[in-house]
PDB file of C-alpha atoms in Angstrom:
ATOM      1  CA  MET A   1      18.143   4.245 -15.918  1.00 69.00           C
ATOM      2  CA  VAL A   2      17.141   0.720 -14.660  1.00 71.00           C
ATOM      3  CA  TRP A   3      20.000   1.113 -11.970  1.00 75.00           C
ATOM      4  CA  TRP A   4      18.333   4.386 -11.027  1.00 75.00           C
ATOM      5  CA  VAL A   5      15.411   2.627 -10.128  1.00 72.00           C
ATOM      6  CA  VAL A   6      16.899   0.030  -8.293  1.00 73.00           C
ATOM      7  CA  GLY A   7      18.982   2.251  -6.006  1.00 74.00           C
ATOM      8  CA  ILE A   8      15.616   4.193  -5.162  1.00 75.00           C
ATOM      9  CA  VAL A   9      14.057   1.239  -4.185  1.00 74.00           C
ATOM     10  CA  VAL A  10      16.988  -0.026  -2.014  1.00 72.00           C
ATOM     11  CA  VAL A  11      17.112   3.452  -0.287  1.00 71.00           C
ATOM     12  CA  LEU A  12      13.573   3.569   0.305  1.00 74.00           C
ATOM     13  CA  ILE A  13      13.481  -0.038   1.905  1.00 74.00           C
ATOM     14  CA  PHE A  14      16.437   1.091   4.393  1.00 70.00           C
ATOM     15  CA  ALA A  15      14.303   4.232   4.998  1.00 68.00           C
ATOM     16  CA  LEU A  16      11.330   2.168   6.196  1.00 72.00           C
ATOM     17  CA  ARG A  17      13.452  -0.157   8.059  1.00 75.00           C
ATOM     18  CA  TYR A  18      15.982   2.489   9.917  1.00 80.00           C
ATOM     19  CA  ILE A  19      13.826   5.384  10.182  1.00 83.00           C
ATOM     20  CA  ILE A  20      11.540   4.347  13.330  1.00 85.00           C
ATOM     21  CA  ILE A  21       8.735   6.410  14.897  1.00 85.00           C
ATOM     22  CA  VAL A  22       8.060   5.257  18.541  1.00 88.00           C
ATOM     23  CA  ARG A  23       4.491   5.972  19.837  1.00 89.00           C
ATOM     24  CA  GLN A  24       3.642   7.004  23.216  1.00 89.00           C
ATOM     25  CA  SER A  25       3.781   4.505  26.016  1.00 88.00           C
ATOM     26  CA  THR A  26       5.870   2.753  23.969  1.00 91.00           C
ATOM     27  CA  ALA A  27       9.556   1.709  24.230  1.00 91.00           C
ATOM     28  CA  VAL A  28      11.612   0.097  21.507  1.00 91.00           C
ATOM     29  CA  ILE A  29      15.022  -1.925  22.245  1.00 91.00           C
ATOM     30  CA  VAL A  30      17.732  -1.434  19.799  1.00 91.00           C
ATOM     31  CA  GLU A  31      20.866  -4.019  19.459  1.00 90.00           C
ATOM     32  CA  ARG A  32      24.195  -3.045  17.507  1.00 89.00           C
ATOM     33  CA  LEU A  33      25.990  -5.891  16.362  1.00 88.00           C
ATOM     34  CA  GLY A  34      23.525  -8.248  18.493  1.00 85.00           C
ATOM     35  CA  LYS A  35      24.330  -6.167  21.972  1.00 90.00           C
ATOM     36  CA  PHE A  36      21.586  -3.950  23.895  1.00 88.00           C
ATOM     37  CA  SER A  37      22.595  -0.387  22.298  1.00 89.00           C
ATOM     38  CA  ARG A  38      19.781   1.619  23.764  1.00 90.00           C
ATOM     39  CA  GLU A  39      16.011   2.194  24.537  1.00 90.00           C
ATOM     40  CA  LEU A  40      14.103   4.362  21.931  1.00 89.00           C
ATOM     41  CA  LYS A  41      11.768   6.927  23.766  1.00 90.00           C
ATOM     42  CA  PRO A  42       8.423   8.207  21.840  1.00 89.00           C
ATOM     43  CA  GLY A  43       9.451  10.317  18.821  1.00 88.00           C
ATOM     44  CA  LEU A  44      11.427   9.962  15.763  1.00 87.00           C
ATOM     45  CA  HIS A  45      14.827   7.871  15.303  1.00 86.00           C
ATOM     46  CA  PHE A  46      17.494   6.823  12.921  1.00 85.00           C
ATOM     47  CA  LEU A  47      19.287   3.906  13.172  1.00 84.00           C
ATOM     48  CA  ILE A  48      22.588   2.730  11.546  1.00 84.00           C
ATOM     49  CA  PRO A  49      21.896   0.561   8.555  1.00 80.00           C
ATOM     50  CA  ILE A  50      22.941  -3.165   8.988  1.00 81.00           C
ATOM     51  CA  LEU A  51      24.629  -2.313  12.154  1.00 86.00           C
ATOM     52  CA  ASP A  52      21.226  -1.590  14.183  1.00 83.00           C
ATOM     53  CA  SER A  53      18.169  -3.718  14.446  1.00 86.00           C
ATOM     54  CA  VAL A  54      15.417  -3.786  16.679  1.00 87.00           C
ATOM     55  CA  ARG A  55      15.185  -6.272  19.474  1.00 89.00           C
ATOM     56  CA  ALA A  56      11.438  -5.778  20.724  1.00 89.00           C
ATOM     57  CA  VAL A  57       8.955  -3.110  21.087  1.00 90.00           C
ATOM     58  CA  VAL A  58       7.496  -2.914  24.351  1.00 91.00           C
ATOM     59  CA  ASP A  59       4.099  -1.414  25.632  1.00 90.00           C
ATOM     60  CA  LEU A  60       4.285   0.428  28.678  1.00 90.00           C
ATOM     61  CA  ARG A  61       0.612   0.545  29.599  1.00 91.00           C
ATOM     62  CA  GLU A  62      -1.109  -1.285  32.309  1.00 91.00           C
ATOM     63  CA  GLN A  63      -2.220  -4.895  31.303  1.00 90.00           C
ATOM     64  CA  ALA A  64      -4.656  -7.225  32.918  1.00 88.00           C
ATOM     65  CA  TRP A  65      -4.202 -11.083  32.193  1.00 85.00           C
ATOM     66  CA  ASP A  66      -7.166 -13.092  32.658  1.00 85.00           C
ATOM     67  CA  TYR A  67      -5.713 -16.463  33.457  1.00 80.00           C
ATOM     68  CA  PRO A  68      -7.588 -19.535  32.938  1.00 83.00           C
ATOM     69  CA  PRO A  69      -9.044 -21.119  36.330  1.00 85.00           C
ATOM     70  CA  GLN A  70      -6.528 -22.911  37.980  1.00 83.00           C
ATOM     71  CA  ALA A  71      -7.399 -26.367  40.386  1.00 85.00           C
ATOM     72  CA  VAL A  72      -6.338 -26.010  43.507  1.00 86.00           C
ATOM     73  CA  ILE A  73      -6.854 -28.079  46.912  1.00 86.00           C
ATOM     74  CA  THR A  74      -7.953 -25.924  50.190  1.00 85.00           C
ATOM     75  CA  LYS A  75      -6.301 -27.133  53.529  1.00 86.00           C
ATOM     76  CA  ASP A  76      -9.467 -29.420  54.483  1.00 82.00           C
ATOM     77  CA  ASN A  77      -8.979 -31.457  51.148  1.00 84.00           C
ATOM     78  CA  VAL A  78     -11.834 -29.787  48.976  1.00 83.00           C
ATOM     79  CA  PRO A  79     -10.607 -29.378  45.468  1.00 86.00           C
ATOM     80  CA  THR A  80     -11.972 -26.454  43.915  1.00 87.00           C
ATOM     81  CA  SER A  81     -11.070 -23.902  41.025  1.00 87.00           C
ATOM     82  CA  ILE A  82      -9.995 -20.386  41.175  1.00 88.00           C
ATOM     83  CA  ASP A  83     -10.215 -17.710  38.210  1.00 88.00           C
ATOM     84  CA  ILE A  84      -7.434 -14.918  38.744  1.00 89.00           C
ATOM     85  CA  VAL A  85      -7.280 -11.560  36.952  1.00 91.00           C
ATOM     86  CA  LEU A  86      -4.008  -9.972  37.433  1.00 92.00           C
ATOM     87  CA  TYR A  87      -3.034  -6.024  36.556  1.00 93.00           C
ATOM     88  CA  TYR A  88       0.644  -5.312  36.116  1.00 93.00           C
ATOM     89  CA  TYR A  89       3.267  -2.739  33.876  1.00 92.00           C
ATOM     90  CA  LEU A  90       6.359  -2.495  33.099  1.00 92.00           C
ATOM     91  CA  THR A  91       8.703  -0.362  34.891  1.00 91.00           C
ATOM     92  CA  ASP A  92      11.927  -1.439  33.009  1.00 91.00           C
ATOM     93  CA  PRO A  93      11.518  -2.358  29.532  1.00 92.00           C
ATOM     94  CA  VAL A  94      15.115  -3.633  29.215  1.00 92.00           C
ATOM     95  CA  LYS A  95      14.805  -5.980  32.190  1.00 91.00           C
ATOM     96  CA  SER A  96      11.629  -7.364  30.736  1.00 90.00           C
ATOM     97  CA  VAL A  97      13.501  -8.382  27.824  1.00 91.00           C
ATOM     98  CA  TYR A  98      16.693  -9.402  28.801  1.00 91.00           C
ATOM     99  CA  GLU A  99      15.707 -10.853  32.304  1.00 90.00           C
ATOM    100  CA  VAL A 100      13.463 -13.559  31.468  1.00 89.00           C
ATOM    101  CA  ARG A 101      12.583 -15.388  28.478  1.00 87.00           C
ATOM    102  CA  ASN A 102       8.679 -15.504  28.056  1.00 89.00           C
ATOM    103  CA  LEU A 103       7.648 -12.600  30.789  1.00 89.00           C
ATOM    104  CA  ASN A 104       3.426 -13.580  30.338  1.00 88.00           C
ATOM    105  CA  GLU A 105       4.315 -17.319  30.899  1.00 89.00           C
ATOM    106  CA  ALA A 106       6.597 -16.569  33.881  1.00 91.00           C
ATOM    107  CA  ILE A 107       4.045 -14.188  35.369  1.00 91.00           C
ATOM    108  CA  LEU A 108       1.325 -16.926  34.813  1.00 89.00           C
ATOM    109  CA  LYS A 109       3.248 -19.600  36.444  1.00 89.00           C
ATOM    110  CA  LEU A 110       4.290 -17.642  39.501  1.00 91.00           C
ATOM    111  CA  THR A 111       0.626 -16.666  39.976  1.00 90.00           C
ATOM    112  CA  MET A 112      -0.723 -20.027  39.650  1.00 89.00           C
ATOM    113  CA  THR A 113       2.025 -21.155  42.480  1.00 89.00           C
ATOM    114  CA  SER A 114       1.241 -18.686  44.427  1.00 90.00           C
ATOM    115  CA  ILE A 115      -2.541 -19.029  44.528  1.00 89.00           C
ATOM    116  CA  ARG A 116      -2.007 -22.343  45.048  1.00 88.00           C
ATOM    117  CA  ASN A 117       0.291 -22.245  48.379  1.00 89.00           C
ATOM    118  CA  ILE A 118      -2.235 -19.327  49.558  1.00 89.00           C
ATOM    119  CA  SER A 119      -5.036 -21.715  49.174  1.00 86.00           C
ATOM    120  CA  GLY A 120      -3.431 -24.883  50.757  1.00 86.00           C
ATOM    121  CA  SER A 121      -3.349 -22.990  54.041  1.00 86.00           C
ATOM    122  CA  LEU A 122      -7.179 -21.816  54.201  1.00 85.00           C
ATOM    123  CA  ASN A 123      -9.884 -23.725  54.660  1.00 85.00           C
ATOM    124  CA  LEU A 124     -12.808 -23.365  51.843  1.00 83.00           C
ATOM    125  CA  ASP A 125     -14.638 -21.591  54.221  1.00 80.00           C
ATOM    126  CA  GLU A 126     -12.148 -18.820  54.851  1.00 83.00           C
ATOM    127  CA  LEU A 127     -11.185 -18.951  51.126  1.00 83.00           C
ATOM    128  CA  LEU A 128     -14.583 -17.909  50.549  1.00 81.00           C
ATOM    129  CA  VAL A 129     -15.286 -15.309  52.768  1.00 82.00           C
ATOM    130  CA  SER A 130     -11.615 -13.645  52.980  1.00 83.00           C
ATOM    131  CA  ARG A 131     -11.034 -13.094  49.308  1.00 85.00           C
ATOM    132  CA  GLU A 132      -9.518  -9.366  50.054  1.00 87.00           C
ATOM    133  CA  ASN A 133      -7.230 -10.677  51.988  1.00 89.00           C
ATOM    134  CA  VAL A 134      -6.228 -13.346  49.728  1.00 89.00           C
ATOM    135  CA  ASN A 135      -5.977 -10.655  46.747  1.00 90.00           C
ATOM    136  CA  ASN A 136      -3.467  -8.546  48.854  1.00 91.00           C
ATOM    137  CA  GLU A 137      -1.316 -11.222  49.833  1.00 91.00           C
ATOM    138  CA  LEU A 138      -1.065 -12.915  46.378  1.00 91.00           C
ATOM    139  CA  THR A 139      -0.426  -9.065  44.845  1.00 92.00           C
ATOM    140  CA  GLN A 140       2.512  -8.576  47.762  1.00 92.00           C
ATOM    141  CA  ILE A 141       3.987 -11.830  46.918  1.00 93.00           C
ATOM    142  CA  VAL A 142       3.686 -11.343  43.002  1.00 92.00           C
ATOM    143  CA  ASP A 143       4.842  -7.800  42.847  1.00 92.00           C
ATOM    144  CA  VAL A 144       8.272  -9.082  44.942  1.00 93.00           C
ATOM    145  CA  ALA A 145       8.769 -12.006  42.806  1.00 92.00           C
ATOM    146  CA  THR A 146       8.700 -10.193  39.566  1.00 92.00           C
ATOM    147  CA  ASP A 147      10.311  -6.909  40.779  1.00 92.00           C
ATOM    148  CA  PRO A 148      14.061  -8.328  39.096  1.00 92.00           C
ATOM    149  CA  TRP A 149      12.106  -8.440  35.787  1.00 92.00           C
ATOM    150  CA  GLY A 150      10.824  -4.761  35.652  1.00 91.00           C
ATOM    151  CA  VAL A 151       7.466  -5.441  36.464  1.00 93.00           C
ATOM    152  CA  LYS A 152       5.030  -3.950  38.810  1.00 93.00           C
ATOM    153  CA  VAL A 153       1.941  -5.891  39.885  1.00 93.00           C
ATOM    154  CA  THR A 154      -0.682  -3.300  41.009  1.00 92.00           C
ATOM    155  CA  ARG A 155      -3.457  -5.677  41.968  1.00 90.00           C
ATOM    156  CA  ALA A 156      -4.826  -9.354  41.675  1.00 90.00           C
ATOM    157  CA  GLU A 157      -8.409 -10.221  41.741  1.00 89.00           C
ATOM    158  CA  ILE A 158     -10.331 -13.222  42.435  1.00 88.00           C
ATOM    159  CA  LYS A 159     -13.032 -13.562  39.974  1.00 86.00           C
ATOM    160  CA  SER A 160     -14.633 -16.849  41.244  1.00 83.00           C
ATOM    161  CA  VAL A 161     -14.327 -19.984  43.401  1.00 85.00           C
ATOM    162  CA  ASN A 162     -15.860 -22.786  42.129  1.00 83.00           C
ATOM    163  CA  PRO A 163     -16.167 -25.823  44.425  1.00 82.00           C
ATOM    164  CA  PRO A 164     -17.589 -29.110  43.707  1.00 79.00           C
ATOM    165  CA  ALA A 165     -21.298 -29.493  42.636  1.00 79.00           C
ATOM    166  CA  GLU A 166     -21.396 -32.001  45.996  1.00 79.00           C
ATOM    167  CA  ILE A 167     -19.699 -29.309  48.185  1.00 76.00           C
ATOM    168  CA  LEU A 168     -22.287 -26.750  46.771  1.00 73.00           C
ATOM    169  CA  GLU A 169     -25.133 -28.493  47.699  1.00 78.00           C
ATOM    170  CA  ALA A 170     -23.944 -29.145  50.908  1.00 75.00           C
ATOM    171  CA  MET A 171     -23.324 -25.610  51.707  1.00 73.00           C
ATOM    172  CA  THR A 172     -26.648 -24.835  50.568  1.00 76.00           C
ATOM    173  CA  ARG A 173     -27.989 -27.091  53.218  1.00 80.00           C
ATOM    174  CA  GLN A 174     -25.816 -25.615  55.785  1.00 78.00           C
ATOM    175  CA  MET A 175     -26.844 -22.285  54.952  1.00 78.00           C
ATOM    176  CA  LYS A 176     -30.571 -23.296  55.066  1.00 81.00           C
ATOM    177  CA  ALA A 177     -30.136 -24.848  58.397  1.00 83.00           C
ATOM    178  CA  GLU A 178     -28.313 -21.902  59.561  1.00 82.00           C
ATOM    179  CA  ARG A 179     -31.006 -19.358  58.648  1.00 81.00           C
ATOM    180  CA  THR A 180     -33.700 -21.744  60.418  1.00 83.00           C
ATOM    181  CA  LYS A 181     -31.694 -21.964  63.507  1.00 84.00           C
ATOM    182  CA  ARG A 182     -31.371 -17.954  63.185  1.00 84.00           C
ATOM    183  CA  ALA A 183     -35.173 -17.388  62.599  1.00 85.00           C
ATOM    184  CA  VAL A 184     -36.067 -19.904  65.717  1.00 85.00           C
ATOM    185  CA  ILE A 185     -33.439 -17.772  67.880  1.00 87.00           C
ATOM    186  CA  LEU A 186     -35.112 -14.506  66.770  1.00 85.00           C
ATOM    187  CA  GLU A 187     -38.518 -16.056  67.338  1.00 84.00           C
ATOM    188  CA  ALA A 188     -37.357 -17.030  70.621  1.00 87.00           C
ATOM    189  CA  GLU A 189     -35.922 -14.087  71.847  1.00 86.00           C
ATOM    190  CA  GLY A 190     -38.977 -11.975  70.605  1.00 85.00           C
ATOM    191  CA  GLN A 191     -41.773 -14.138  72.850  1.00 86.00           C
ATOM    192  CA  LYS A 192     -38.798 -13.385  75.583  1.00 86.00           C
ATOM    193  CA  GLU A 193     -38.818 -10.234  75.107  1.00 85.00           C
ATOM    194  CA  ALA A 194     -42.753  -9.840  74.863  1.00 85.00           C
ATOM    195  CA  GLU A 195     -43.281 -11.580  78.154  1.00 85.00           C
ATOM    196  CA  ILE A 196     -40.740  -9.545  79.984  1.00 88.00           C
ATOM    197  CA  ASN A 197     -42.379  -6.390  78.920  1.00 85.00           C
ATOM    198  CA  LYS A 198     -45.870  -8.102  79.546  1.00 85.00           C
ATOM    199  CA  ALA A 199     -44.517  -8.624  82.896  1.00 86.00           C
ATOM    200  CA  GLU A 200     -42.821  -4.979  83.394  1.00 86.00           C
ATOM    201  CA  GLY A 201     -46.330  -3.659  82.260  1.00 84.00           C
ATOM    202  CA  GLU A 202     -48.079  -5.713  84.699  1.00 84.00           C
ATOM    203  CA  LYS A 203     -45.858  -4.788  87.717  1.00 85.00           C
ATOM    204  CA  GLN A 204     -45.601  -0.997  86.739  1.00 86.00           C
ATOM    205  CA  ALA A 205     -49.774  -1.509  86.806  1.00 84.00           C
ATOM    206  CA  ALA A 206     -49.494  -2.923  90.063  1.00 85.00           C
ATOM    207  CA  ILE A 207     -47.452  -0.439  91.555  1.00 87.00           C
ATOM    208  CA  LEU A 208     -49.562   2.400  89.860  1.00 84.00           C
ATOM    209  CA  ARG A 209     -52.815   0.828  91.397  1.00 84.00           C
ATOM    210  CA  ALA A 210     -51.206   0.451  94.989  1.00 85.00           C
ATOM    211  CA  GLU A 211     -49.877   3.824  95.024  1.00 86.00           C
ATOM    212  CA  GLY A 212     -53.334   5.245  93.873  1.00 82.00           C
ATOM    213  CA  ASP A 213     -55.020   3.083  96.867  1.00 85.00           C
ATOM    214  CA  ARG A 214     -52.567   4.576  98.994  1.00 84.00           C
ATOM    215  CA  GLN A 215     -53.104   8.032  98.022  1.00 85.00           C
ATOM    216  CA  GLN A 216     -56.765   7.682  98.130  1.00 84.00           C
ATOM    217  CA  ARG A 217     -56.644   6.297 101.620  1.00 84.00           C
ATOM    218  CA  ILE A 218     -54.417   9.027 102.804  1.00 85.00           C
ATOM    219  CA  LEU A 219     -56.842  11.716 101.386  1.00 82.00           C
ATOM    220  CA  SER A 220     -59.683   9.808 102.873  1.00 83.00           C
ATOM    221  CA  ALA A 221     -58.047   9.923 106.190  1.00 82.00           C
ATOM    222  CA  GLU A 222     -56.901  13.475 106.051  1.00 82.00           C
ATOM    223  CA  GLY A 223     -60.675  14.027 104.971  1.00 81.00           C
ATOM    224  CA  GLU A 224     -61.983  12.228 107.957  1.00 81.00           C
ATOM    225  CA  GLY A 225     -59.684  14.124 110.282  1.00 77.00           C
ATOM    226  CA  GLN A 226     -60.501  17.674 108.861  1.00 83.00           C
ATOM    227  CA  ALA A 227     -64.361  16.783 109.262  1.00 79.00           C
ATOM    228  CA  LEU A 228     -63.576  15.302 112.909  1.00 78.00           C
ATOM    229  CA  ILE A 229     -61.442  18.679 113.476  1.00 80.00           C
ATOM    230  CA  THR A 230     -64.498  20.929 112.072  1.00 80.00           C
ATOM    231  CA  VAL A 231     -66.964  19.237 113.961  1.00 74.00           C
ATOM    232  CA  ALA A 232     -65.270  19.112 117.259  1.00 73.00           C
ATOM    233  CA  ASN A 233     -64.283  23.146 116.268  1.00 77.00           C
ATOM    234  CA  ALA A 234     -68.089  23.676 115.860  1.00 75.00           C
ATOM    235  CA  ARG A 235     -69.140  21.784 118.965  1.00 72.00           C
ATOM    236  CA  LYS A 236     -66.596  24.072 121.105  1.00 71.00           C
ATOM    237  CA  GLU A 237     -67.934  27.239 119.434  1.00 75.00           C
ATOM    238  CA  ALA A 238     -71.314  26.084 119.998  1.00 72.00           C
ATOM    239  CA  THR A 239     -70.399  25.424 123.841  1.00 70.00           C
ATOM    240  CA  ILE A 240     -68.880  28.444 124.249  1.00 71.00           C
ATOM    241  CA  ALA A 241     -71.650  30.604 122.511  1.00 71.00           C
ATOM    242  CA  TYR A 242     -74.215  28.915 124.857  1.00 66.00           C
ATOM    243  CA  PHE A 243     -72.402  29.575 127.768  1.00 62.00           C
ATOM    244  CA  GLN A 244     -71.763  32.962 126.612  1.00 68.00           C
ATOM    245  CA  GLY A 245     -75.623  33.457 126.139  1.00 67.00           C
ATOM    246  CA  ILE A 246     -76.440  32.136 129.626  1.00 62.00           C
ATOM    247  CA  HIS A 247     -73.962  34.400 131.296  1.00 61.00           C
ATOM    248  CA  GLU A 248     -75.263  37.433 129.449  1.00 63.00           C
ATOM    249  CA  GLY A 249     -78.805  36.500 130.517  1.00 61.00           C
ATOM    250  CA  GLY A 250     -77.873  36.765 134.044  1.00 57.00           C
ATOM    251  CA  ALA A 251     -77.998  33.200 135.416  1.00 54.00           C
ATOM    252  CA  SER A 252     -77.057  32.502 138.788  1.00 56.00           C
ATOM    253  CA  GLN A 253     -74.388  30.645 139.675  1.00 60.00           C
ATOM    254  CA  ASP A 254     -76.158  27.538 140.605  1.00 58.00           C
ATOM    255  CA  VAL A 255     -77.861  27.620 137.391  1.00 60.00           C
ATOM    256  CA  LEU A 256     -74.413  27.931 135.465  1.00 58.00           C
ATOM    257  CA  ALA A 257     -73.203  24.903 137.131  1.00 63.00           C
ATOM    258  CA  LEU A 258     -76.188  22.825 136.475  1.00 63.00           C
ATOM    259  CA  LYS A 259     -76.003  23.543 133.153  1.00 62.00           C
ATOM    260  CA  TYR A 260     -72.363  22.702 132.983  1.00 62.00           C
ATOM    261  CA  MET A 261     -73.322  19.464 134.638  1.00 64.00           C
ATOM    262  CA  GLU A 262     -76.000  18.487 132.017  1.00 65.00           C
ATOM    263  CA  THR A 263     -73.615  19.447 128.973  1.00 64.00           C
ATOM    264  CA  LEU A 264     -70.685  17.597 130.412  1.00 61.00           C
ATOM    265  CA  GLU A 265     -73.194  14.460 130.892  1.00 60.00           C
ATOM    266  CA  ALA A 266     -74.391  14.613 127.456  1.00 60.00           C
ATOM    267  CA  ILE A 267     -70.759  15.147 126.036  1.00 60.00           C
ATOM    268  CA  SER A 268     -68.825  12.544 127.969  1.00 58.00           C
ATOM    269  CA  ALA A 269     -71.765   9.705 126.673  1.00 56.00           C
ATOM    270  CA  ASN A 270     -69.380   9.120 124.137  1.00 56.00           C
ATOM    271  CA  PRO A 271     -65.989   7.903 125.072  1.00 58.00           C
ATOM    272  CA  ALA A 272     -64.298   9.202 121.772  1.00 53.00           C
ATOM    273  CA  ASN A 273     -65.366  12.942 122.783  1.00 55.00           C
ATOM    274  CA  LYS A 274     -63.123  15.247 124.249  1.00 57.00           C
ATOM    275  CA  VAL A 275     -64.596  17.741 126.663  1.00 54.00           C
ATOM    276  CA  PHE A 276     -63.612  21.181 126.597  1.00 54.00           C
ATOM    277  CA  LEU A 277     -63.947  23.511 130.087  1.00 53.00           C
ATOM    278  CA  PRO A 278     -63.816  26.933 128.878  1.00 51.00           C
ATOM    279  CA  TYR A 279     -64.527  28.211 132.392  1.00 48.00           C
ATOM    280  CA  GLU A 280     -62.108  28.667 135.415  1.00 48.00           C
ATOM    281  CA  SER A 281     -61.345  25.484 137.620  1.00 45.00           C
ATOM    282  CA  SER A 282     -61.939  26.755 140.936  1.00 47.00           C
ATOM    283  CA  ALA A 283     -65.466  28.252 140.397  1.00 51.00           C
ATOM    284  CA  LEU A 284     -66.594  25.018 138.694  1.00 50.00           C
ATOM    285  CA  LEU A 285     -65.429  23.180 141.473  1.00 48.00           C
ATOM    286  CA  GLY A 286     -67.238  25.357 143.944  1.00 52.00           C
ATOM    287  CA  SER A 287     -70.359  25.224 141.870  1.00 51.00           C
ATOM    288  CA  LEU A 288     -70.339  21.459 142.018  1.00 49.00           C
ATOM    289  CA  GLY A 289     -69.906  21.401 145.687  1.00 51.00           C
ATOM    290  CA  THR A 290     -72.895  23.250 145.923  1.00 49.00           C
ATOM    291  CA  ILE A 291     -74.793  21.183 143.581  1.00 46.00           C
ATOM    292  CA  LYS A 292     -73.655  18.064 145.343  1.00 47.00           C
ATOM    293  CA  GLU A 293     -75.378  19.559 148.536  1.00 51.00           C
ATOM    294  CA  LEU A 294     -78.585  19.743 146.773  1.00 45.00           C
ATOM    295  CA  PHE A 295     -78.664  16.422 145.158  1.00 44.00           C
ATOM    296  CA  LYS A 296     -78.534  15.032 148.608  1.00 47.00           C
ATOM    297  CA  ASP A 297     -81.152  16.641 150.152  1.00 47.00           C
ATOM    298  CA  VAL A 298     -83.407  16.089 146.692  1.00 42.00           C
ATOM    299  CA  SER A 299     -82.559  12.420 146.019  1.00 43.00           C
ATOM    300  CA  SER A 300     -81.132   9.568 147.746  1.00 44.00           C
ATOM    301  CA  GLU A 301     -79.950   8.153 144.282  1.00 44.00           C
ATOM    302  CA  PRO A 302     -75.963   9.099 143.412  1.00 46.00           C
ATOM    303  CA  ALA A 303     -75.002  11.594 140.981  1.00 42.00           C
ATOM    304  CA  PRO A 304     -74.061  10.298 137.642  1.00 44.00           C
ATOM    305  CA  LEU A 305     -70.548   9.974 137.042  1.00 40.00           C
ATOM    306  CA  VAL A 306     -69.103  12.953 134.928  1.00 39.00           C
ATOM    307  CA  SER A 307     -65.478  12.814 132.960  1.00 38.00           C
ATOM    308  CA  LYS A 308     -63.427  15.693 133.469  1.00 38.00           C
ATOM    309  CA  ALA A 309     -60.928  17.056 131.342  1.00 36.00           C
ATOM    310  CA  LYS A 310     -58.883  19.856 131.418  1.00 37.00           C
ATOM    311  CA  GLY A 311     -59.013  22.793 128.429  1.00 38.00           C
ATOM    312  CA  LYS A 312     -56.111  22.821 126.180  1.00 35.00           C
TER     313      LYS A 312
END
């Protein structure tokens, strides 16, 4: 009875050891007599007792390693520390077990060496402002180097860059001075823009005032000209109406000539006036001759000078 119990216990031990259930996103490396035998996929598997053994259980999910801050020196000889997070997953579990002794340690050393090389080629300001470029370059370098180990590096992220306290203080003063400089420049540019706008407004106002004065003068001159034309036309019409009335009243030729002379003398008193003769020139000249003879008999004083003008 005791032997039956012992046998059952031994069978259970072997069953628990050599009957394996592999979970999803996990791979199991099996060796037979110390040599690689096969890779077990997710599911139920049976091993040969004593001959088969499990070498490693590998997690195939993406992993994030937060490495401790590493001291680096930039191109401008500024010591600083960089905190990095690396994301990767295994593409070949067999290589990750047999091609490298300690995968995580190897990735850590490789990452730190690469970030030191990259930081040594950049100034501190460049390292602070070009994190994306540093992340991409570091990801590419580590991914190529770890490919023989069956590792795929998806991305590397710089969490923080921590310069010394005195460098941070100097950067703070520099940033403050730069912002003060920008404020002074913006204020000067604003004043300049305001002066330009003010001068432009005064220029436009002067142009508008000059244009208004010119338009006013043009309209005034046109009005005066129109008034003169109206007055001249009125005088012309009045003169014509006056002589037409004389003609219709049956006045003699001598009376007409005398009225012409009186009218011409009144009109010609102003040199700016234009005289229009709405009567035939031959008849007027004949009447003037007759009146001249009458003036010789009546008075010894010379006849007044009369301006002549031709009607248009």
